[in-house]
Short mmCIF file of N, CA and C in Angstrom, two decimals:
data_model
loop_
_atom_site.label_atom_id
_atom_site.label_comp_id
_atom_site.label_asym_id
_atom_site.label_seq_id
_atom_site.Cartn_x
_atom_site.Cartn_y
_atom_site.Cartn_z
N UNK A 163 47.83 180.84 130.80
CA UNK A 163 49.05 181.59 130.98
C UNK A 163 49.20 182.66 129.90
N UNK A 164 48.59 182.10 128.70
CA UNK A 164 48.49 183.41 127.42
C UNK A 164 47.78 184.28 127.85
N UNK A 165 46.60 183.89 128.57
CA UNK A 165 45.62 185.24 128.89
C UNK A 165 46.38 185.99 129.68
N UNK A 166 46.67 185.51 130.76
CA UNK A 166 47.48 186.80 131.92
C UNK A 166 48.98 187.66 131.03
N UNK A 167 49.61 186.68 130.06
CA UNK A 167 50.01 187.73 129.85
C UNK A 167 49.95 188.84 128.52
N UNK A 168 48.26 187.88 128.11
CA UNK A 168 48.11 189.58 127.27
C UNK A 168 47.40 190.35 128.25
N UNK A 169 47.21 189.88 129.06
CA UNK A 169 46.28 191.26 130.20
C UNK A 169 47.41 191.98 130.70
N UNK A 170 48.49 191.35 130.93
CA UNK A 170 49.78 192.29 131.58
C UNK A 170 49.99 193.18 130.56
N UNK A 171 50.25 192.53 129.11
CA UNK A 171 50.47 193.83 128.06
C UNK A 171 50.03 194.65 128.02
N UNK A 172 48.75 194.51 127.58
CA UNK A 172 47.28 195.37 127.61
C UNK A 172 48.11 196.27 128.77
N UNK A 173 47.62 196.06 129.90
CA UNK A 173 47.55 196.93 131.03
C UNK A 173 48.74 197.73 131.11
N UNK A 174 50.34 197.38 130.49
CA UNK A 174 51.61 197.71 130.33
C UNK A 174 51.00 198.86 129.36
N UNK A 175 50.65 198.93 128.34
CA UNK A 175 50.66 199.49 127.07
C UNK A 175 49.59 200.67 127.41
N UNK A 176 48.60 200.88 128.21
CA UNK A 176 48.03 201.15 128.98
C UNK A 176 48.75 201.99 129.67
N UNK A 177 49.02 201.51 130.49
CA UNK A 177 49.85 202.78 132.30
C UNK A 177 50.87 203.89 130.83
N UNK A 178 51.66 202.93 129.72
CA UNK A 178 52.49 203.62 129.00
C UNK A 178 51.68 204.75 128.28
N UNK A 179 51.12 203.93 127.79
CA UNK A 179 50.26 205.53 126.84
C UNK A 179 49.35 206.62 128.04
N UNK A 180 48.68 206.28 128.79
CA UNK A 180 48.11 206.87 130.00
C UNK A 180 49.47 207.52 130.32
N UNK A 181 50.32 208.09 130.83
CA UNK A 181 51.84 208.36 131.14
C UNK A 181 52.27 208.96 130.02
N UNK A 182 52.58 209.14 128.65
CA UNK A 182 52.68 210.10 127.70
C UNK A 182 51.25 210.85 127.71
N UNK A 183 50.23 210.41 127.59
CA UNK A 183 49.08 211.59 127.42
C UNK A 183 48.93 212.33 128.69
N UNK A 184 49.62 212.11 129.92
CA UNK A 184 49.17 212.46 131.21
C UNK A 184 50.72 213.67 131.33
N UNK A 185 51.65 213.01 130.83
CA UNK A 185 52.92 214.40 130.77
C UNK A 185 52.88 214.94 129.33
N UNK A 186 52.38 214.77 128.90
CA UNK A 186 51.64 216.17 128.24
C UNK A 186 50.93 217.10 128.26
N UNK A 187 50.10 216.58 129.14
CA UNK A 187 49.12 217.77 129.84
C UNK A 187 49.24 218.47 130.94
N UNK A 188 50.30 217.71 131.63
CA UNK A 188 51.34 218.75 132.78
C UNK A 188 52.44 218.18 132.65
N UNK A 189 53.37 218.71 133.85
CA UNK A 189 54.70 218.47 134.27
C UNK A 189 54.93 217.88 135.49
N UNK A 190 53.79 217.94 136.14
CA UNK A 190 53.95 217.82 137.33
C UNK A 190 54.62 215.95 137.82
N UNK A 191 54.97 215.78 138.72
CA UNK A 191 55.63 214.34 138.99
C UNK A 191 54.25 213.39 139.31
N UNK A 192 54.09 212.51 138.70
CA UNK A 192 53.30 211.43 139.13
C UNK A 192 54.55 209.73 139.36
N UNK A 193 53.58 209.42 140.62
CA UNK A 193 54.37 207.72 140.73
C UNK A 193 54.03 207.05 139.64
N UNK A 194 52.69 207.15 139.40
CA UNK A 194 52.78 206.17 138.01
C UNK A 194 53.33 206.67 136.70
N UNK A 195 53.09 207.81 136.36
CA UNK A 195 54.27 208.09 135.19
C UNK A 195 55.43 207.41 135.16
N UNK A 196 56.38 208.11 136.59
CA UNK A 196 57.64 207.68 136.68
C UNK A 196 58.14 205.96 136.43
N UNK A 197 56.85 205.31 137.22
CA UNK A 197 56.63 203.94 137.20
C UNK A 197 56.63 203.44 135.55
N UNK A 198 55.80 204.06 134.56
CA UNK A 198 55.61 203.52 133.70
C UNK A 198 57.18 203.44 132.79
N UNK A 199 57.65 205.39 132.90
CA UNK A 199 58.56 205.29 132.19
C UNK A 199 59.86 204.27 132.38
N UNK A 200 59.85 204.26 133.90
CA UNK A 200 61.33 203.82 134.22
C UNK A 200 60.92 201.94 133.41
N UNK A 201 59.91 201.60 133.09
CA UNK A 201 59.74 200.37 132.67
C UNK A 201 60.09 200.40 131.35
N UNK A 202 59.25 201.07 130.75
CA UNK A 202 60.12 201.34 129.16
C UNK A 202 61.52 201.83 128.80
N UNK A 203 61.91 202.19 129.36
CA UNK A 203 63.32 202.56 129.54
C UNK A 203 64.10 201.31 129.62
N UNK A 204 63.66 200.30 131.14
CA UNK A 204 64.64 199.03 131.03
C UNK A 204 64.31 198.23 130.19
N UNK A 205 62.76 197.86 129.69
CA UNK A 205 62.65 196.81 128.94
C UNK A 205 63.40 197.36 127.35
N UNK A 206 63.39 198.80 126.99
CA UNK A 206 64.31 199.21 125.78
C UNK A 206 65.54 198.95 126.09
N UNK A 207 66.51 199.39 126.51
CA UNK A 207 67.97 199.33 127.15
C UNK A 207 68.37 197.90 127.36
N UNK A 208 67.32 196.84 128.00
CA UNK A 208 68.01 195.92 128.65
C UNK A 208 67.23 194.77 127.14
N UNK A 209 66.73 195.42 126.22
CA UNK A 209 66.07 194.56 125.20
C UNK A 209 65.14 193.55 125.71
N UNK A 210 64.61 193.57 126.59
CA UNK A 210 63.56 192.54 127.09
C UNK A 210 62.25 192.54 126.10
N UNK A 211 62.16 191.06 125.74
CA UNK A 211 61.19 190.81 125.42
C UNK A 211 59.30 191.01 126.59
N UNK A 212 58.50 190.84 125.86
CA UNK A 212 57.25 190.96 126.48
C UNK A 212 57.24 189.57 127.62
N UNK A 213 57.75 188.82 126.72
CA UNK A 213 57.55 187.77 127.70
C UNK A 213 58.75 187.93 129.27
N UNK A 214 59.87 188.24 128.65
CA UNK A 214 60.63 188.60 129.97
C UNK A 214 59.99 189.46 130.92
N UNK A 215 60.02 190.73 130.34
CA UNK A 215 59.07 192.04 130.97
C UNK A 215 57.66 191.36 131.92
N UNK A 216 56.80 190.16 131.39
CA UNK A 216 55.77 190.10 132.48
C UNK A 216 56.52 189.49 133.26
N UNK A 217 57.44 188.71 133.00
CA UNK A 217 58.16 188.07 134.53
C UNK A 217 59.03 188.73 134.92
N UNK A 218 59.29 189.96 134.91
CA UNK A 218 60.50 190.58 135.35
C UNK A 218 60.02 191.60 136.48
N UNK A 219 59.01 192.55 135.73
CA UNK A 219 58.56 193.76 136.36
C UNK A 219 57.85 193.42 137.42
N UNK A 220 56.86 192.10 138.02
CA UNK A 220 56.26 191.67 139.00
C UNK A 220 57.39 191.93 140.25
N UNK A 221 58.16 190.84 139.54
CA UNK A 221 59.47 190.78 141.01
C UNK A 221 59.91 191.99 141.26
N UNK A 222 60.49 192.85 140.23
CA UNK A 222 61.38 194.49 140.76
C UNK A 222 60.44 194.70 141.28
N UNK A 223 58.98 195.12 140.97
CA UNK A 223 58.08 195.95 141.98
C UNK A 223 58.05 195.28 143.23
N UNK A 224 57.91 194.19 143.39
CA UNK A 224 57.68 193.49 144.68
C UNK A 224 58.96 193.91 145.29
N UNK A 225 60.20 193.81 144.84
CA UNK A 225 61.32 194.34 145.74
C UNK A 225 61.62 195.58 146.26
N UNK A 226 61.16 196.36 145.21
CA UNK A 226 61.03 197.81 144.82
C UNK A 226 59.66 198.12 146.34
N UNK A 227 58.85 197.62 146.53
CA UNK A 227 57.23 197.84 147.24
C UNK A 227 58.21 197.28 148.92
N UNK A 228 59.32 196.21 148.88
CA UNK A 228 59.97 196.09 150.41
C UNK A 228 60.98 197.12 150.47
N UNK A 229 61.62 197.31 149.61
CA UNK A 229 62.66 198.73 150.04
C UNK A 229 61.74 199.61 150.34
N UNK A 230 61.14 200.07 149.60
CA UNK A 230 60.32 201.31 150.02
C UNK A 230 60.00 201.63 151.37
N UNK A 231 59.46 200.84 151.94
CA UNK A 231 58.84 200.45 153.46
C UNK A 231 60.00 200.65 154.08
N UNK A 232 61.31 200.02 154.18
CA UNK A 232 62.59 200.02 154.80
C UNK A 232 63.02 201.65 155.11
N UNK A 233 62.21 202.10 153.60
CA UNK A 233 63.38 203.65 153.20
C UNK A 233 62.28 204.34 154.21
N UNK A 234 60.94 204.52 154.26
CA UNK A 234 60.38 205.04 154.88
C UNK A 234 60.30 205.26 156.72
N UNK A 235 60.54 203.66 156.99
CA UNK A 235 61.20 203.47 158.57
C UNK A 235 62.43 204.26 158.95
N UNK A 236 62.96 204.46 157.83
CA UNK A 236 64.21 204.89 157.97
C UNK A 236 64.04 206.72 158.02
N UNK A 237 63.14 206.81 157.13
CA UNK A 237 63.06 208.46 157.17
C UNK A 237 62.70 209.04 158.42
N UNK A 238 61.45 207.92 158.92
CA UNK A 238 61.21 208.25 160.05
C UNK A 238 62.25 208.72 161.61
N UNK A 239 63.00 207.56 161.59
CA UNK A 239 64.65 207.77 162.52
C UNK A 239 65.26 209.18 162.03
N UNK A 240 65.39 209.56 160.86
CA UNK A 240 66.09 210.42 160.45
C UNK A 240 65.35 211.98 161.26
N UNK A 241 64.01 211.71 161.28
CA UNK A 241 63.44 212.91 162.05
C UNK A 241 63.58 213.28 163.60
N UNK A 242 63.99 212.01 163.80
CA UNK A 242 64.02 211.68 165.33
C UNK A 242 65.17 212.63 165.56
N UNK A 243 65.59 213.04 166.70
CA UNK A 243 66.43 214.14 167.20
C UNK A 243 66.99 213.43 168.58
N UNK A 244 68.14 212.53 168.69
CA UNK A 244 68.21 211.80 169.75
C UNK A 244 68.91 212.78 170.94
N UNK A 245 68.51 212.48 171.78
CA UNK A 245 69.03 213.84 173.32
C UNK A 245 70.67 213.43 173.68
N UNK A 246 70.79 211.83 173.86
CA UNK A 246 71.56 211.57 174.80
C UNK A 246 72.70 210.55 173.57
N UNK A 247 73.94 210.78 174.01
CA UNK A 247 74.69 209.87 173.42
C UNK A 247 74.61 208.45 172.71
N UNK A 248 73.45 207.70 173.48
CA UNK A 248 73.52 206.09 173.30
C UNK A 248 72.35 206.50 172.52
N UNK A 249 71.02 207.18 173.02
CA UNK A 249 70.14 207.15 171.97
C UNK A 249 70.47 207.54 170.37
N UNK A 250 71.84 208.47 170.17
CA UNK A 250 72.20 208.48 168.81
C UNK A 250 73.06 207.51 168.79
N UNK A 251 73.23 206.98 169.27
CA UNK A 251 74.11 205.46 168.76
C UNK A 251 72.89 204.17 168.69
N UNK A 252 72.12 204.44 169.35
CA UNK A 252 70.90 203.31 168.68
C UNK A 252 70.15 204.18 167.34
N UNK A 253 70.01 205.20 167.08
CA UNK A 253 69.38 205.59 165.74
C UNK A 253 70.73 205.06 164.98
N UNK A 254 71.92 205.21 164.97
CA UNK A 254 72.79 205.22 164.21
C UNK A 254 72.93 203.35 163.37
N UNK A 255 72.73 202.34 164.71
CA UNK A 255 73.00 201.59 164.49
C UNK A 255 71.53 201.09 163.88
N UNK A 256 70.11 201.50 164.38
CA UNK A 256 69.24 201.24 163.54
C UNK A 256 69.03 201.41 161.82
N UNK A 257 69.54 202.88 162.02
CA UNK A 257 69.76 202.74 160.67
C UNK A 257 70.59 202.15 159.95
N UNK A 258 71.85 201.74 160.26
CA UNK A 258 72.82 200.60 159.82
C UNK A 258 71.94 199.39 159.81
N UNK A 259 71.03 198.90 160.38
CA UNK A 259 70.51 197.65 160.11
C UNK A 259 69.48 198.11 159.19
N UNK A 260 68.54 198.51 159.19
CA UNK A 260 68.05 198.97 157.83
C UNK A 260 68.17 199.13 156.42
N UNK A 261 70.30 200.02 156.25
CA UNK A 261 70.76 199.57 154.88
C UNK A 261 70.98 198.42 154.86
N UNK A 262 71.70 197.57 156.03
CA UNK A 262 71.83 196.12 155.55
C UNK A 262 70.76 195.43 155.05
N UNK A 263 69.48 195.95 155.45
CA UNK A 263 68.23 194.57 155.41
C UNK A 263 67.68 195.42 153.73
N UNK A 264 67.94 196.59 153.09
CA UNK A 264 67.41 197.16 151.81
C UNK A 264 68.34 196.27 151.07
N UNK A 265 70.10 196.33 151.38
CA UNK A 265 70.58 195.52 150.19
C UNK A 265 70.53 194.37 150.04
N UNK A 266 70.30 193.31 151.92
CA UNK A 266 70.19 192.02 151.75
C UNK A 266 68.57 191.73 150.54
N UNK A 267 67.96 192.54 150.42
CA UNK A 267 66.50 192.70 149.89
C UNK A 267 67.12 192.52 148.17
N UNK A 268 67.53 193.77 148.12
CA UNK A 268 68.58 193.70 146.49
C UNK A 268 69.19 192.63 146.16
N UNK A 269 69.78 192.11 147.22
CA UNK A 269 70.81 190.81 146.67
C UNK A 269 69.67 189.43 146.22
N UNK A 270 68.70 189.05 147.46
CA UNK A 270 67.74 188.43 147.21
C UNK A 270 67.23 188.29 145.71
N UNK A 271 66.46 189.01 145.37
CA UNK A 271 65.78 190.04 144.38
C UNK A 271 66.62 189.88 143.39
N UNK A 272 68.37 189.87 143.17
CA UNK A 272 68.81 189.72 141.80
C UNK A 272 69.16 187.98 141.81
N UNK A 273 69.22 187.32 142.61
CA UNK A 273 69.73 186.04 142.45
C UNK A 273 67.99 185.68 141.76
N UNK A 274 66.78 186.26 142.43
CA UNK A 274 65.58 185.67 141.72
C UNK A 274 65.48 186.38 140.10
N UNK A 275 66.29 187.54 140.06
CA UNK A 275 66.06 187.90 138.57
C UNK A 275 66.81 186.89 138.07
N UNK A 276 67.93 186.29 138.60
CA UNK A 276 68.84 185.94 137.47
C UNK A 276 68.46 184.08 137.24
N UNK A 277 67.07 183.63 138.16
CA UNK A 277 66.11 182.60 137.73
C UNK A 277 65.13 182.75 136.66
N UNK A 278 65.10 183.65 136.12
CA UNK A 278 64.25 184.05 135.08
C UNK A 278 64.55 184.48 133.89
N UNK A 279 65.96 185.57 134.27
CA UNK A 279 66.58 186.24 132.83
C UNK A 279 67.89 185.11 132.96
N UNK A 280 68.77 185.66 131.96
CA UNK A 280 70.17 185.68 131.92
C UNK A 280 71.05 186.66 132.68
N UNK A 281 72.09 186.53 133.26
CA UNK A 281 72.91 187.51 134.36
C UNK A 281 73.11 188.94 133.38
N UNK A 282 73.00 188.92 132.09
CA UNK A 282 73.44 190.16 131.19
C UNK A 282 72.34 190.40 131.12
N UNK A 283 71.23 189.91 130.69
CA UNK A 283 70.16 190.83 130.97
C UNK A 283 69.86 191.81 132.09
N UNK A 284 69.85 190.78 133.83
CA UNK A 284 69.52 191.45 134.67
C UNK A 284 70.99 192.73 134.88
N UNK A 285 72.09 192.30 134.45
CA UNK A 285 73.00 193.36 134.81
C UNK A 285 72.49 194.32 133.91
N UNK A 286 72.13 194.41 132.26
CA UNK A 286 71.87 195.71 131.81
C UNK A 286 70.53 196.24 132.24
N UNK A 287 69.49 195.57 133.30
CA UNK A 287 68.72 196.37 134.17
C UNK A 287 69.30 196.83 135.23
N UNK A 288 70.09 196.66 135.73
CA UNK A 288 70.54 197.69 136.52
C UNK A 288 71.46 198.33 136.10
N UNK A 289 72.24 198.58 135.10
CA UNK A 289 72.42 199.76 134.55
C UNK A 289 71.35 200.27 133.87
N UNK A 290 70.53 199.76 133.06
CA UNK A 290 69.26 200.94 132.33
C UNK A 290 68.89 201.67 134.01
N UNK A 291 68.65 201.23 134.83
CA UNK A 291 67.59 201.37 136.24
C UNK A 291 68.60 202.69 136.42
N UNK A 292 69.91 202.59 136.81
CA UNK A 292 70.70 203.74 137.33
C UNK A 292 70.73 204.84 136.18
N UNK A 293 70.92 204.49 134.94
CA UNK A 293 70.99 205.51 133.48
C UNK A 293 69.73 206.38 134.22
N UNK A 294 68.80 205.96 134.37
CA UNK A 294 67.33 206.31 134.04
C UNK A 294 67.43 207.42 135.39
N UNK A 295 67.63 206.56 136.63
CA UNK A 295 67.58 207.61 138.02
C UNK A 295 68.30 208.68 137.54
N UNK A 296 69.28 208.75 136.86
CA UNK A 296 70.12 210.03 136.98
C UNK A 296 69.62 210.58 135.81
N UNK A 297 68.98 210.31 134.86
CA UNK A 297 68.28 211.21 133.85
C UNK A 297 67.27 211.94 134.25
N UNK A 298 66.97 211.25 134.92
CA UNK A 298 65.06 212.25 135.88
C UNK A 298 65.79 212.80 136.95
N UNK A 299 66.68 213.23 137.72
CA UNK A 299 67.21 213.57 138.72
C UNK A 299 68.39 215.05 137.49
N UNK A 300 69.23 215.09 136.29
CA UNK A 300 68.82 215.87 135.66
C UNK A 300 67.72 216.46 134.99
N UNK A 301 67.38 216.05 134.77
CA UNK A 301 66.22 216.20 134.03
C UNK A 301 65.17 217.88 134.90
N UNK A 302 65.00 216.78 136.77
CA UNK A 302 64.44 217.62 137.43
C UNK A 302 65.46 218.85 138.01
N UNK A 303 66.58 218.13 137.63
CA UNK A 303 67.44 220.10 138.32
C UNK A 303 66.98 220.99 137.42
N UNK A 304 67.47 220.67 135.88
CA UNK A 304 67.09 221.30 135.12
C UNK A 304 66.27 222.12 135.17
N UNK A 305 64.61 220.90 135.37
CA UNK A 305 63.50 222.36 135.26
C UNK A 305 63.77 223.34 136.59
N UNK A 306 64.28 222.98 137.56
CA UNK A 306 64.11 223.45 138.64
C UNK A 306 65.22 224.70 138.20
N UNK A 307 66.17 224.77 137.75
CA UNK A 307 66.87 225.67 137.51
C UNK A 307 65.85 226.52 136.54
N UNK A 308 65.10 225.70 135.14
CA UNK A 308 64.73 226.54 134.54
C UNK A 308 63.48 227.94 135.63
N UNK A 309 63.01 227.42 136.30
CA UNK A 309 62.02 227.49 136.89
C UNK A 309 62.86 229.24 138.14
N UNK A 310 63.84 229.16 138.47
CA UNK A 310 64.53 229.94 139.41
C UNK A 310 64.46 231.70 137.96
N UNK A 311 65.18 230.89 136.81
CA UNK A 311 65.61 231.91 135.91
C UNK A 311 63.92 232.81 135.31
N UNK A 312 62.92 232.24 136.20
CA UNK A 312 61.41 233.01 134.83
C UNK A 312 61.42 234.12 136.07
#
């Protein structure tokens, strides 16, 4: 059990430094950057130890890897262009079952965080988690503004 989780470190410490040397050499958006940072961010903010962090970050990704899929089914409907009345009332209501089944996913997902952490821990991950979305979401207007003004 020591080995796996110095291999998780290792490999943590890893994606992290790979992810500063990799946005340094551009700007451009990578998933694993974003991935790495948004981890250092909660395990700083929410003070998680190493040992929390290997049992923590498995599960968010795993929850994080079923929303995704949900959000994507969902984008798909969103393209759809329904003709007739009922067919936009079945996209409408599909997609209503969709947010239900992303948050029933969330709710899941924090009753299993809160088997592992303490409820203040997992609550200051989801505030570090939201701090963080809206820092990269400024962050990217920003350049994007900077980017309009050259």
């Amino acid at each position: 059990m020591k080995m796996k989780r110095l291999i998780f470190l290792i490999a943590l410490l890893t994606i992290f430094l790979s992810g500063i040397s990799a946005q340094q050499k551009q700007k451009r958006f990578t998933r694993e950057r974003f991935q790495a940072e948004l981890e250092q961010y909660i395990t700083k903010k929410a003070c998680l130890t190493p040992n929390e962090a290997s049992k923590f970050f498995p599960l968010y990704n795993e929850m994080k890897s079923k929303q995704q899929a949900l959000h994507g089914e969902m984008k798909s409907l969103k393209r759809i262009k329904p003709t007739s009345d009922s067919e936009c009332k079945k996209n409408i209501l599909k997609r209503d079952e969709f947010e239900i089944e992303i948050k029933n996913i969330q709710k899941t997902y924090h009753e299993k965080f809160m088997k592992i952490l303490s409820a203040k821990k997992v609550y200051d991950i989801l505030k570090a988690e939201d701090r963080f979305h809206r820092q990269m979401f400024k962050r990217t207007a920003n350049r994007n503004r900077n980017k309009k003004k050259d």
